[in-house]
C-alpha positions as a Python dict, from the first residue, in 0.01 Angstrom:
ca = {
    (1, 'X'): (0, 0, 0),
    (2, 'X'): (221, -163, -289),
    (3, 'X'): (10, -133, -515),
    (4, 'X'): (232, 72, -723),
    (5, 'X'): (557, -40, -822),
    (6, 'X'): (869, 186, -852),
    (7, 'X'): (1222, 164, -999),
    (8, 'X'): (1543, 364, -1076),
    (9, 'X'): (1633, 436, -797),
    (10, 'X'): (2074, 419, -672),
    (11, 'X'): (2318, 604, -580),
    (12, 'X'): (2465, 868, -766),
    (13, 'X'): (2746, 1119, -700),
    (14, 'X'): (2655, 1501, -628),
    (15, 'X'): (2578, 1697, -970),
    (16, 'X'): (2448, 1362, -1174),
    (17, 'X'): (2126, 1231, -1248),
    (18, 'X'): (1893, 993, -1185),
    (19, 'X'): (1574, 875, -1332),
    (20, 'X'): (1271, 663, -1151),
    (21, 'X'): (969, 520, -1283),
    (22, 'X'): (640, 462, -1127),
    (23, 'X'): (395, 170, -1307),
    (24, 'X'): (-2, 163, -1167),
    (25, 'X'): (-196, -135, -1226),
    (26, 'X'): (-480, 147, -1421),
    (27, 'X'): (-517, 495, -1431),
    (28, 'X'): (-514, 773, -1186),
    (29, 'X'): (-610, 1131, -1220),
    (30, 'X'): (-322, 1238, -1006),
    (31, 'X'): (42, 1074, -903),
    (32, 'X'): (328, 1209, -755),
    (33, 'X'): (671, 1142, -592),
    (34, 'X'): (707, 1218, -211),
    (35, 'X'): (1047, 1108, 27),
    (36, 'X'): (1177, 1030, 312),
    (37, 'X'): (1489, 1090, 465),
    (38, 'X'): (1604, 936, 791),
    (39, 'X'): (1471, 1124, 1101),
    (40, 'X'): (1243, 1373, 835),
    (41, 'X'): (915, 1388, 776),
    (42, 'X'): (772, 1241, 464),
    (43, 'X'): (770, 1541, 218),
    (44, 'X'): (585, 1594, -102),
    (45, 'X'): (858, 1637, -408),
    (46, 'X'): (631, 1649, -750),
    (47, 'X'): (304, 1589, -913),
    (48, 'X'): (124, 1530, -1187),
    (49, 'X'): (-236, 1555, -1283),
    (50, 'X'): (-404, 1424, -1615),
    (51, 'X'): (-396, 1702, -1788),
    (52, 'X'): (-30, 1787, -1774),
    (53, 'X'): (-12, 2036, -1444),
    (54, 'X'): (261, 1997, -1251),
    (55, 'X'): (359, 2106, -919),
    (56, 'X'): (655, 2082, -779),
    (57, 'X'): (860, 2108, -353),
    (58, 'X'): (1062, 2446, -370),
    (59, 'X'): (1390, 2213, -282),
    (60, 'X'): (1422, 2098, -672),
    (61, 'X'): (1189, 2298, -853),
    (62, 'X'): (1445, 2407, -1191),
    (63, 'X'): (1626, 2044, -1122),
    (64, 'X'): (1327, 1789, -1109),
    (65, 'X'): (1071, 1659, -1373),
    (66, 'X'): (798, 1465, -1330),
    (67, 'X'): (597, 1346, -1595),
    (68, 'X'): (274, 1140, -1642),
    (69, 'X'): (214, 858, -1934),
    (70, 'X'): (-159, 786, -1896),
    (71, 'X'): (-158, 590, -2186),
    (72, 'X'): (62, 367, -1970),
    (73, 'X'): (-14, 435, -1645),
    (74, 'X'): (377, 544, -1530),
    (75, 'X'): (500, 844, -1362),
    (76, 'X'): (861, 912, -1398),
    (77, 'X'): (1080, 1181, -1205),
    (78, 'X'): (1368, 1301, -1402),
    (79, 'X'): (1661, 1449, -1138),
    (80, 'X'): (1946, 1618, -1213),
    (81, 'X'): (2160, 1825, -1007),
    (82, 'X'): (2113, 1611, -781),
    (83, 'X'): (2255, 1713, -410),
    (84, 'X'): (2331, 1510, -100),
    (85, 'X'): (2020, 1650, 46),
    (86, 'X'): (1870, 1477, -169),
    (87, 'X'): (1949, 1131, -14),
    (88, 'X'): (1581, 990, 51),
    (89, 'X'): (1336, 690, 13),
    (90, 'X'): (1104, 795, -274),
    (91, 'X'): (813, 658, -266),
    (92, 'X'): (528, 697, -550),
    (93, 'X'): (142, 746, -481),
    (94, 'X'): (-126, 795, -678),
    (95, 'X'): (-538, 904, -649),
    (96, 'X'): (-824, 959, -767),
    (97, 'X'): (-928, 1278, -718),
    (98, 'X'): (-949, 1631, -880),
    (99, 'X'): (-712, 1789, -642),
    (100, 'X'): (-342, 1707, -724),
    (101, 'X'): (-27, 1867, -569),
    (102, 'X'): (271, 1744, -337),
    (103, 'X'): (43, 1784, -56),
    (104, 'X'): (-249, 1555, -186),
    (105, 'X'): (-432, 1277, 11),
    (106, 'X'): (-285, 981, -184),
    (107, 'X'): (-448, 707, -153),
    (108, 'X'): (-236, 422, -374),
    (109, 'X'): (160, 368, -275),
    (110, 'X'): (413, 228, -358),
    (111, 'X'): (710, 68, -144),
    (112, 'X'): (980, 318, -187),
    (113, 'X'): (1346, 346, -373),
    (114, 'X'): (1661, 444, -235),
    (115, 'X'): (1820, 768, -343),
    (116, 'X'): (2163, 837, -227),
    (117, 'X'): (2389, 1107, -317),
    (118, 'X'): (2748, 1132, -221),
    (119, 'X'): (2929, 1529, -215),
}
């Protein structure tokens, strides 16, 4: 755990937009972006494989991005519209491995950023 390091996170009011970035010390086939809200369950948000696929939670599919650098190792999540339910630690986490969705078995984290959005 740590191993990947995130930023962007803050707070933001509801309807705006924030952006975060995740940076791997080398490549991964597969990264995503899961949260965690106070008294929730960690939950898968977005991922990204390699070759571009993307999959993304039903909560902010049509509001999130995520896309994948592998030139440079980084994941970013682009949110806008963002809503209060949205208030969560995001965490990032990569692996290695040919399956890649929100619900992967990632192996590589990172140590979270705070989302919070006010109504």
């Amino acid at each position: 755990q740590g191993q990947l390091v995130e930023s962007g996170g803050g707070s933001v009011q509801a309807g705006g937009s924030l952006r975060l970035s995740c940076a791997a010390p080398t490549r991964y086939r597969c990264m995503g972006w899961l949260r965690q809200a106070p008294g929730n369950e960690r939950e898968g948000v977005a991922s990204a494989d390699a070759y571009g696929f993307t999959t993304y939670a039903d909560s902010v599919q049509g509001r999130f991005t995520i896309s994948k650098d592998n030139a440079e190792n980084t994941v970013y999540l682009q949110m806008n519209f963002l809503k209060p339910d949205d208030t969560a630690v995001y965490y990032c986490a990569a692996h290695h491995g040919l399956y890649c969705s929100t619900t992967s078995s990632y192996t590589a984290w990172g140590q979270g950023t705070q989302v919070t959005v006010s109504s």
